[in-house]
């Protein structure tokens, strides 16, 4: 038995998905996926404070097992709800002061998709961290995702319109490669803010439907050391996709924290 691992870097946070593989030809045999209509919770989950010097921050999905390493409460909420930290209002100081390790398995058979993973994390934050929030609207500094001059360079998806979107990729040196399948512009805007944006990203493209496309870029922090690497994220989005990210201010959905408690260690 061997395994293949898919790794994606989002805003400095590593997302890792590992699939089991077997057979003499070493063909990859994905773990059986969870039913699409399943709404799993954690059957069991352990939560412990991370070591202060742990630099292996990430969200991992290895078959049926979920592990989260060295992530703050702010990061957990951002990932669970696909929002930017600027959209969290009234957060206590410990949201950023303490990082957590979480390990667990779903109460439903099969490998959850990333949407189910996020839903599981939302439930865990409510039950184990006592997180209560309500939505509101505030004017924030954001990036507006619009169509650049010359029009979009996107291919209409050939996937089932009812199928889930998928974003997968890997890093090669400083370069980051992502392939998006059956992606809406709203979903892409949410991913862009995870891929290095310092502000929330709002979809203002007015492009309906779903698209297939790839994106190759280099995080700004890595470009200084690799001048011949692929372009930065904003340039790559415009050159490769025909879209544009522009700083502005706009009414934006926010999550106001009403209550939260540090979890009991187990």
PDB file of C-alpha atoms in Angstrom:
ATOM      1  CA  UNK A   1       0.000   0.000   0.000  1.00  0.00           C
ATOM      2  CA  UNK A   2       1.329   3.428  -0.965  1.00  0.00           C
ATOM      3  CA  UNK A   3      -0.239   6.872  -0.915  1.00  0.00           C
ATOM      4  CA  UNK A   4      -0.305   9.959  -3.064  1.00  0.00           C
ATOM      5  CA  UNK A   5      -0.713  13.382  -1.511  1.00  0.00           C
ATOM      6  CA  UNK A   6      -2.195  16.564  -2.939  1.00  0.00           C
ATOM      7  CA  UNK A   7      -0.902  19.756  -1.306  1.00  0.00           C
ATOM      8  CA  UNK A   8      -2.151  23.286  -1.857  1.00  0.00           C
ATOM      9  CA  UNK A   9      -0.866  26.488  -0.270  1.00  0.00           C
ATOM     10  CA  UNK A  10      -3.575  29.025   0.605  1.00  0.00           C
ATOM     11  CA  UNK A  11      -2.467  32.251   2.284  1.00  0.00           C
ATOM     12  CA  UNK A  12       0.419  30.428   3.912  1.00  0.00           C
ATOM     13  CA  UNK A  13      -1.863  27.640   5.162  1.00  0.00           C
ATOM     14  CA  UNK A  14      -1.287  24.195   3.744  1.00  0.00           C
ATOM     15  CA  UNK A  15      -4.292  22.148   2.656  1.00  0.00           C
ATOM     16  CA  UNK A  16      -3.354  18.494   2.201  1.00  0.00           C
ATOM     17  CA  UNK A  17      -5.422  15.667   0.802  1.00  0.00           C
ATOM     18  CA  UNK A  18      -4.012  12.126   0.887  1.00  0.00           C
ATOM     19  CA  UNK A  19      -5.441   9.196  -1.064  1.00  0.00           C
ATOM     20  CA  UNK A  20      -4.676   5.509  -0.526  1.00  0.00           C
ATOM     21  CA  UNK A  21      -3.255   3.598  -3.478  1.00  0.00           C
ATOM     22  CA  UNK A  22      -2.586  -0.100  -4.060  1.00  0.00           C
ATOM     23  CA  UNK A  23      -2.052  -2.691  -6.767  1.00  0.00           C
ATOM     24  CA  UNK A  24       0.937  -3.904  -8.728  1.00  0.00           C
ATOM     25  CA  UNK A  25       0.586  -1.111 -11.262  1.00  0.00           C
ATOM     26  CA  UNK A  26       0.647   1.468  -8.465  1.00  0.00           C
ATOM     27  CA  UNK A  27      -2.610   2.964  -9.790  1.00  0.00           C
ATOM     28  CA  UNK A  28      -4.146   5.454  -7.428  1.00  0.00           C
ATOM     29  CA  UNK A  29      -7.261   4.110  -5.718  1.00  0.00           C
ATOM     30  CA  UNK A  30      -9.110   7.028  -4.116  1.00  0.00           C
ATOM     31  CA  UNK A  31     -10.766   6.445  -0.780  1.00  0.00           C
ATOM     32  CA  UNK A  32     -14.509   6.002  -1.299  1.00  0.00           C
ATOM     33  CA  UNK A  33     -16.140   9.451  -1.142  1.00  0.00           C
ATOM     34  CA  UNK A  34     -18.855  10.256   1.340  1.00  0.00           C
ATOM     35  CA  UNK A  35     -22.381  10.501  -0.037  1.00  0.00           C
ATOM     36  CA  UNK A  36     -22.915  13.978  -1.469  1.00  0.00           C
ATOM     37  CA  UNK A  37     -26.084  14.555   0.556  1.00  0.00           C
ATOM     38  CA  UNK A  38     -24.419  13.534   3.832  1.00  0.00           C
ATOM     39  CA  UNK A  39     -24.212  16.184   6.553  1.00  0.00           C
ATOM     40  CA  UNK A  40     -21.493  14.736   8.798  1.00  0.00           C
ATOM     41  CA  UNK A  41     -20.385  15.782  12.255  1.00  0.00           C
ATOM     42  CA  UNK A  42     -17.272  14.715  14.132  1.00  0.00           C
ATOM     43  CA  UNK A  43     -17.870  11.299  15.671  1.00  0.00           C
ATOM     44  CA  UNK A  44     -14.905  11.982  17.918  1.00  0.00           C
ATOM     45  CA  UNK A  45     -12.471  14.892  17.997  1.00  0.00           C
ATOM     46  CA  UNK A  46      -9.494  15.719  20.185  1.00  0.00           C
ATOM     47  CA  UNK A  47      -8.550  19.361  20.712  1.00  0.00           C
ATOM     48  CA  UNK A  48      -5.217  20.393  22.210  1.00  0.00           C
ATOM     49  CA  UNK A  49      -3.206  23.633  22.336  1.00  0.00           C
ATOM     50  CA  UNK A  50      -0.434  23.635  19.735  1.00  0.00           C
ATOM     51  CA  UNK A  51       3.185  23.938  20.723  1.00  0.00           C
ATOM     52  CA  UNK A  52       4.309  27.588  20.462  1.00  0.00           C
ATOM     53  CA  UNK A  53       7.158  26.714  18.074  1.00  0.00           C
ATOM     54  CA  UNK A  54       5.045  24.496  15.750  1.00  0.00           C
ATOM     55  CA  UNK A  55       5.407  25.919  12.227  1.00  0.00           C
ATOM     56  CA  UNK A  56       3.530  23.106  10.406  1.00  0.00           C
ATOM     57  CA  UNK A  57       0.271  25.010  10.133  1.00  0.00           C
ATOM     58  CA  UNK A  58      -2.327  23.286   7.953  1.00  0.00           C
ATOM     59  CA  UNK A  59      -5.694  21.655   7.300  1.00  0.00           C
ATOM     60  CA  UNK A  60      -5.393  17.994   6.284  1.00  0.00           C
ATOM     61  CA  UNK A  61      -7.747  15.351   4.956  1.00  0.00           C
ATOM     62  CA  UNK A  62      -6.223  11.862   4.901  1.00  0.00           C
ATOM     63  CA  UNK A  63      -8.859   9.366   3.829  1.00  0.00           C
ATOM     64  CA  UNK A  64     -11.448   9.322   6.626  1.00  0.00           C
ATOM     65  CA  UNK A  65      -9.248  11.226   9.077  1.00  0.00           C
ATOM     66  CA  UNK A  66      -9.244  14.984   9.544  1.00  0.00           C
ATOM     67  CA  UNK A  67      -6.394  16.835  11.210  1.00  0.00           C
ATOM     68  CA  UNK A  68      -5.855  20.535  11.778  1.00  0.00           C
ATOM     69  CA  UNK A  69      -2.465  21.682  12.996  1.00  0.00           C
ATOM     70  CA  UNK A  70      -1.453  24.903  14.742  1.00  0.00           C
ATOM     71  CA  UNK A  71      -4.370  27.085  13.630  1.00  0.00           C
ATOM     72  CA  UNK A  72      -5.810  29.990  15.601  1.00  0.00           C
ATOM     73  CA  UNK A  73      -9.525  30.404  16.250  1.00  0.00           C
ATOM     74  CA  UNK A  74      -9.508  33.198  13.670  1.00  0.00           C
ATOM     75  CA  UNK A  75      -8.035  30.846  11.051  1.00  0.00           C
ATOM     76  CA  UNK A  76     -10.529  28.104  11.956  1.00  0.00           C
ATOM     77  CA  UNK A  77     -13.476  30.459  11.449  1.00  0.00           C
ATOM     78  CA  UNK A  78     -12.059  31.855   8.209  1.00  0.00           C
ATOM     79  CA  UNK A  79     -11.652  28.369   6.762  1.00  0.00           C
ATOM     80  CA  UNK A  80     -14.968  27.013   8.074  1.00  0.00           C
ATOM     81  CA  UNK A  81     -16.998  29.919   6.691  1.00  0.00           C
ATOM     82  CA  UNK A  82     -14.824  30.873   3.674  1.00  0.00           C
ATOM     83  CA  UNK A  83     -14.363  34.421   4.925  1.00  0.00           C
ATOM     84  CA  UNK A  84     -11.496  36.842   5.508  1.00  0.00           C
ATOM     85  CA  UNK A  85     -10.367  37.720   9.024  1.00  0.00           C
ATOM     86  CA  UNK A  86     -11.535  41.302   8.431  1.00  0.00           C
ATOM     87  CA  UNK A  87     -15.081  39.920   8.296  1.00  0.00           C
ATOM     88  CA  UNK A  88     -14.893  38.699  11.920  1.00  0.00           C
ATOM     89  CA  UNK A  89     -16.167  41.402  14.261  1.00  0.00           C
ATOM     90  CA  UNK A  90     -15.946  41.571  18.083  1.00  0.00           C
ATOM     91  CA  UNK A  91     -13.445  38.725  18.394  1.00  0.00           C
ATOM     92  CA  UNK A  92     -11.737  38.301  21.802  1.00  0.00           C
ATOM     93  CA  UNK A  93      -7.937  38.549  21.954  1.00  0.00           C
ATOM     94  CA  UNK A  94      -7.426  34.801  22.469  1.00  0.00           C
ATOM     95  CA  UNK A  95      -8.742  34.121  18.944  1.00  0.00           C
ATOM     96  CA  UNK A  96      -5.269  35.094  17.695  1.00  0.00           C
ATOM     97  CA  UNK A  97      -3.151  34.383  20.775  1.00  0.00           C
ATOM     98  CA  UNK A  98      -3.701  30.616  20.979  1.00  0.00           C
ATOM     99  CA  UNK A  99      -3.315  28.042  18.201  1.00  0.00           C
ATOM    100  CA  UNK A 100      -4.959  24.611  18.261  1.00  0.00           C
ATOM    101  CA  UNK A 101      -4.433  21.040  17.050  1.00  0.00           C
ATOM    102  CA  UNK A 102      -7.611  19.140  16.166  1.00  0.00           C
ATOM    103  CA  UNK A 103      -7.861  15.468  15.143  1.00  0.00           C
ATOM    104  CA  UNK A 104     -11.009  13.502  14.453  1.00  0.00           C
ATOM    105  CA  UNK A 105     -13.146  11.367  12.172  1.00  0.00           C
ATOM    106  CA  UNK A 106     -16.648  11.900  10.726  1.00  0.00           C
ATOM    107  CA  UNK A 107     -19.698  10.024  11.968  1.00  0.00           C
ATOM    108  CA  UNK A 108     -20.493   9.032   8.352  1.00  0.00           C
ATOM    109  CA  UNK A 109     -18.566   6.520   6.231  1.00  0.00           C
ATOM    110  CA  UNK A 110     -16.362   7.721   3.383  1.00  0.00           C
ATOM    111  CA  UNK A 111     -14.042  10.634   2.674  1.00  0.00           C
ATOM    112  CA  UNK A 112     -15.784  14.006   3.063  1.00  0.00           C
ATOM    113  CA  UNK A 113     -15.398  16.608   0.353  1.00  0.00           C
ATOM    114  CA  UNK A 114     -14.088  20.052   1.311  1.00  0.00           C
ATOM    115  CA  UNK A 115     -17.619  21.445   1.631  1.00  0.00           C
ATOM    116  CA  UNK A 116     -18.516  18.691   4.129  1.00  0.00           C
ATOM    117  CA  UNK A 117     -15.188  19.238   5.904  1.00  0.00           C
ATOM    118  CA  UNK A 118     -16.087  22.909   6.411  1.00  0.00           C
ATOM    119  CA  UNK A 119     -19.579  22.032   7.634  1.00  0.00           C
ATOM    120  CA  UNK A 120     -18.090  19.609  10.173  1.00  0.00           C
ATOM    121  CA  UNK A 121     -15.761  22.332  11.404  1.00  0.00           C
ATOM    122  CA  UNK A 122     -18.646  24.805  11.757  1.00  0.00           C
ATOM    123  CA  UNK A 123     -20.474  22.322  14.013  1.00  0.00           C
ATOM    124  CA  UNK A 124     -17.317  21.674  16.046  1.00  0.00           C
ATOM    125  CA  UNK A 125     -16.734  25.385  16.611  1.00  0.00           C
ATOM    126  CA  UNK A 126     -20.292  25.684  17.936  1.00  0.00           C
ATOM    127  CA  UNK A 127     -20.216  22.628  20.209  1.00  0.00           C
ATOM    128  CA  UNK A 128     -16.633  22.594  21.492  1.00  0.00           C
ATOM    129  CA  UNK A 129     -15.700  26.286  21.313  1.00  0.00           C
ATOM    130  CA  UNK A 130     -19.178  27.579  22.150  1.00  0.00           C
ATOM    131  CA  UNK A 131     -19.043  29.847  19.101  1.00  0.00           C
ATOM    132  CA  UNK A 132     -22.152  31.932  18.522  1.00  0.00           C
ATOM    133  CA  UNK A 133     -22.233  34.550  15.751  1.00  0.00           C
ATOM    134  CA  UNK A 134     -24.735  36.591  13.811  1.00  0.00           C
ATOM    135  CA  UNK A 135     -24.390  38.107  10.353  1.00  0.00           C
ATOM    136  CA  UNK A 136     -24.388  41.808   9.634  1.00  0.00           C
ATOM    137  CA  UNK A 137     -23.266  44.198   6.906  1.00  0.00           C
ATOM    138  CA  UNK A 138     -20.358  46.646   7.197  1.00  0.00           C
ATOM    139  CA  UNK A 139     -18.503  48.821   4.723  1.00  0.00           C
ATOM    140  CA  UNK A 140     -15.006  47.367   4.445  1.00  0.00           C
ATOM    141  CA  UNK A 141     -11.899  47.788   2.367  1.00  0.00           C
ATOM    142  CA  UNK A 142     -12.110  44.965  -0.205  1.00  0.00           C
ATOM    143  CA  UNK A 143     -10.851  43.758  -3.556  1.00  0.00           C
ATOM    144  CA  UNK A 144     -13.509  43.763  -6.257  1.00  0.00           C
ATOM    145  CA  UNK A 145     -13.127  40.925  -8.782  1.00  0.00           C
ATOM    146  CA  UNK A 146     -14.172  42.318 -12.176  1.00  0.00           C
ATOM    147  CA  UNK A 147     -13.709  41.499 -15.862  1.00  0.00           C
ATOM    148  CA  UNK A 148     -10.545  43.068 -17.280  1.00  0.00           C
ATOM    149  CA  UNK A 149     -10.336  44.970 -20.544  1.00  0.00           C
ATOM    150  CA  UNK A 150     -10.440  42.447 -23.384  1.00  0.00           C
ATOM    151  CA  UNK A 151     -12.875  40.140 -21.617  1.00  0.00           C
ATOM    152  CA  UNK A 152     -12.562  36.903 -19.634  1.00  0.00           C
ATOM    153  CA  UNK A 153     -10.286  34.042 -20.698  1.00  0.00           C
ATOM    154  CA  UNK A 154     -12.390  31.281 -19.178  1.00  0.00           C
ATOM    155  CA  UNK A 155     -13.736  28.013 -20.559  1.00  0.00           C
ATOM    156  CA  UNK A 156     -17.320  27.060 -19.825  1.00  0.00           C
ATOM    157  CA  UNK A 157     -17.272  23.907 -17.700  1.00  0.00           C
ATOM    158  CA  UNK A 158     -18.137  20.582 -19.323  1.00  0.00           C
ATOM    159  CA  UNK A 159     -18.980  19.070 -15.940  1.00  0.00           C
ATOM    160  CA  UNK A 160     -22.448  18.287 -14.658  1.00  0.00           C
ATOM    161  CA  UNK A 161     -23.872  21.658 -13.545  1.00  0.00           C
ATOM    162  CA  UNK A 162     -25.097  19.978 -10.357  1.00  0.00           C
ATOM    163  CA  UNK A 163     -21.656  18.548  -9.543  1.00  0.00           C
ATOM    164  CA  UNK A 164     -19.511  20.120  -6.844  1.00  0.00           C
ATOM    165  CA  UNK A 165     -16.727  22.484  -7.797  1.00  0.00           C
ATOM    166  CA  UNK A 166     -13.148  21.330  -7.279  1.00  0.00           C
ATOM    167  CA  UNK A 167      -9.908  23.216  -6.739  1.00  0.00           C
ATOM    168  CA  UNK A 168      -6.719  21.174  -6.599  1.00  0.00           C
ATOM    169  CA  UNK A 169      -3.087  21.966  -7.048  1.00  0.00           C
ATOM    170  CA  UNK A 170       0.501  21.764  -5.938  1.00  0.00           C
ATOM    171  CA  UNK A 171       3.620  23.809  -5.452  1.00  0.00           C
ATOM    172  CA  UNK A 172       6.862  23.508  -7.413  1.00  0.00           C
ATOM    173  CA  UNK A 173       9.545  25.649  -5.852  1.00  0.00           C
ATOM    174  CA  UNK A 174       8.085  29.131  -5.415  1.00  0.00           C
ATOM    175  CA  UNK A 175       5.383  28.573  -8.077  1.00  0.00           C
ATOM    176  CA  UNK A 176       1.857  27.569  -7.121  1.00  0.00           C
ATOM    177  CA  UNK A 177      -0.340  25.714  -9.634  1.00  0.00           C
ATOM    178  CA  UNK A 178      -4.118  25.431  -9.263  1.00  0.00           C
ATOM    179  CA  UNK A 179      -6.713  23.752 -11.457  1.00  0.00           C
ATOM    180  CA  UNK A 180     -10.332  24.825 -10.994  1.00  0.00           C
ATOM    181  CA  UNK A 181     -13.172  22.633 -12.247  1.00  0.00           C
ATOM    182  CA  UNK A 182     -16.876  23.549 -12.380  1.00  0.00           C
ATOM    183  CA  UNK A 183     -16.067  26.762 -10.520  1.00  0.00           C
ATOM    184  CA  UNK A 184     -18.421  29.712 -10.075  1.00  0.00           C
ATOM    185  CA  UNK A 185     -17.009  33.200  -9.869  1.00  0.00           C
ATOM    186  CA  UNK A 186     -18.448  33.528  -6.348  1.00  0.00           C
ATOM    187  CA  UNK A 187     -16.529  30.432  -5.215  1.00  0.00           C
ATOM    188  CA  UNK A 188     -13.390  31.671  -6.977  1.00  0.00           C
ATOM    189  CA  UNK A 189     -13.599  35.028  -5.183  1.00  0.00           C
ATOM    190  CA  UNK A 190     -13.737  33.206  -1.843  1.00  0.00           C
ATOM    191  CA  UNK A 191     -10.685  31.139  -2.766  1.00  0.00           C
ATOM    192  CA  UNK A 192      -8.740  34.194  -3.934  1.00  0.00           C
ATOM    193  CA  UNK A 193      -8.899  35.734  -0.474  1.00  0.00           C
ATOM    194  CA  UNK A 194      -7.479  32.485   0.913  1.00  0.00           C
ATOM    195  CA  UNK A 195      -4.734  32.480  -1.715  1.00  0.00           C
ATOM    196  CA  UNK A 196      -2.982  35.544  -0.381  1.00  0.00           C
ATOM    197  CA  UNK A 197      -5.406  38.454  -0.360  1.00  0.00           C
ATOM    198  CA  UNK A 198      -5.019  40.940   2.514  1.00  0.00           C
ATOM    199  CA  UNK A 199      -8.693  41.974   2.121  1.00  0.00           C
ATOM    200  CA  UNK A 200     -12.007  40.236   1.444  1.00  0.00           C
ATOM    201  CA  UNK A 201     -12.664  39.586  -2.254  1.00  0.00           C
ATOM    202  CA  UNK A 202     -16.123  40.326  -3.698  1.00  0.00           C
ATOM    203  CA  UNK A 203     -17.339  38.880  -6.993  1.00  0.00           C
ATOM    204  CA  UNK A 204     -18.423  41.766  -9.232  1.00  0.00           C
ATOM    205  CA  UNK A 205     -17.789  40.028 -12.578  1.00  0.00           C
ATOM    206  CA  UNK A 206     -21.495  39.454 -13.384  1.00  0.00           C
ATOM    207  CA  UNK A 207     -20.362  36.170 -14.970  1.00  0.00           C
ATOM    208  CA  UNK A 208     -22.934  33.440 -14.415  1.00  0.00           C
ATOM    209  CA  UNK A 209     -22.418  29.715 -14.847  1.00  0.00           C
ATOM    210  CA  UNK A 210     -19.434  27.509 -14.093  1.00  0.00           C
ATOM    211  CA  UNK A 211     -15.947  27.457 -15.572  1.00  0.00           C
ATOM    212  CA  UNK A 212     -12.812  25.315 -15.917  1.00  0.00           C
ATOM    213  CA  UNK A 213      -9.433  27.060 -15.762  1.00  0.00           C
ATOM    214  CA  UNK A 214      -5.904  26.910 -14.373  1.00  0.00           C
ATOM    215  CA  UNK A 215      -3.806  29.496 -12.587  1.00  0.00           C
ATOM    216  CA  UNK A 216      -0.051  29.619 -11.991  1.00  0.00           C
ATOM    217  CA  UNK A 217       1.385  32.286  -9.701  1.00  0.00           C
ATOM    218  CA  UNK A 218       4.074  32.993  -7.117  1.00  0.00           C
ATOM    219  CA  UNK A 219       3.284  34.351  -3.634  1.00  0.00           C
ATOM    220  CA  UNK A 220       4.715  37.843  -3.212  1.00  0.00           C
ATOM    221  CA  UNK A 221       6.911  36.736  -0.292  1.00  0.00           C
ATOM    222  CA  UNK A 222       8.655  34.225  -2.590  1.00  0.00           C
ATOM    223  CA  UNK A 223       9.012  36.429  -5.677  1.00  0.00           C
ATOM    224  CA  UNK A 224      11.716  38.586  -4.085  1.00  0.00           C
ATOM    225  CA  UNK A 225      14.061  35.603  -4.024  1.00  0.00           C
ATOM    226  CA  UNK A 226      12.963  34.201  -7.421  1.00  0.00           C
ATOM    227  CA  UNK A 227      12.719  37.025  -9.987  1.00  0.00           C
ATOM    228  CA  UNK A 228      12.163  34.555 -12.878  1.00  0.00           C
ATOM    229  CA  UNK A 229       9.290  32.800 -11.154  1.00  0.00           C
ATOM    230  CA  UNK A 230       5.686  33.063 -12.439  1.00  0.00           C
ATOM    231  CA  UNK A 231       3.934  36.408 -11.793  1.00  0.00           C
ATOM    232  CA  UNK A 232       2.270  37.456  -8.566  1.00  0.00           C
ATOM    233  CA  UNK A 233      -1.348  36.546  -7.913  1.00  0.00           C
ATOM    234  CA  UNK A 234      -2.964  39.780  -9.145  1.00  0.00           C
ATOM    235  CA  UNK A 235      -0.948  39.824 -12.375  1.00  0.00           C
ATOM    236  CA  UNK A 236      -1.597  36.124 -12.986  1.00  0.00           C
ATOM    237  CA  UNK A 237      -5.365  36.575 -12.544  1.00  0.00           C
ATOM    238  CA  UNK A 238      -5.397  39.372 -15.135  1.00  0.00           C
ATOM    239  CA  UNK A 239      -3.006  37.841 -17.672  1.00  0.00           C
ATOM    240  CA  UNK A 240      -4.225  34.250 -17.493  1.00  0.00           C
ATOM    241  CA  UNK A 241      -7.943  34.651 -16.718  1.00  0.00           C
ATOM    242  CA  UNK A 242      -8.868  38.071 -18.088  1.00  0.00           C
ATOM    243  CA  UNK A 243     -10.094  39.173 -14.666  1.00  0.00           C
ATOM    244  CA  UNK A 244      -9.001  42.043 -12.453  1.00  0.00           C
ATOM    245  CA  UNK A 245      -8.667  42.652  -8.711  1.00  0.00           C
ATOM    246  CA  UNK A 246      -9.152  46.275  -7.725  1.00  0.00           C
ATOM    247  CA  UNK A 247      -9.027  47.787  -4.230  1.00  0.00           C
ATOM    248  CA  UNK A 248     -12.199  49.627  -3.189  1.00  0.00           C
ATOM    249  CA  UNK A 249     -14.684  49.947  -0.342  1.00  0.00           C
ATOM    250  CA  UNK A 250     -18.044  48.214  -0.379  1.00  0.00           C
ATOM    251  CA  UNK A 251     -20.797  46.872   1.903  1.00  0.00           C
ATOM    252  CA  UNK A 252     -19.641  43.408   2.935  1.00  0.00           C
ATOM    253  CA  UNK A 253     -21.097  40.511   4.906  1.00  0.00           C
ATOM    254  CA  UNK A 254     -19.510  40.196   8.348  1.00  0.00           C
ATOM    255  CA  UNK A 255     -19.846  37.741  11.244  1.00  0.00           C
ATOM    256  CA  UNK A 256     -20.236  39.329  14.669  1.00  0.00           C
ATOM    257  CA  UNK A 257     -19.033  37.127  17.557  1.00  0.00           C
ATOM    258  CA  UNK A 258     -21.658  36.921  20.323  1.00  0.00           C
ATOM    259  CA  UNK A 259     -19.981  34.243  22.471  1.00  0.00           C
ATOM    260  CA  UNK A 260     -17.035  31.835  22.487  1.00  0.00           C
ATOM    261  CA  UNK A 261     -15.048  29.874  25.074  1.00  0.00           C
ATOM    262  CA  UNK A 262     -11.715  28.147  25.067  1.00  0.00           C
ATOM    263  CA  UNK A 263     -12.323  24.406  24.703  1.00  0.00           C
ATOM    264  CA  UNK A 264     -11.504  21.959  27.481  1.00  0.00           C
ATOM    265  CA  UNK A 265      -8.349  20.062  26.540  1.00  0.00           C
ATOM    266  CA  UNK A 266      -8.780  16.334  25.837  1.00  0.00           C
TER     267      UNK A 266
END
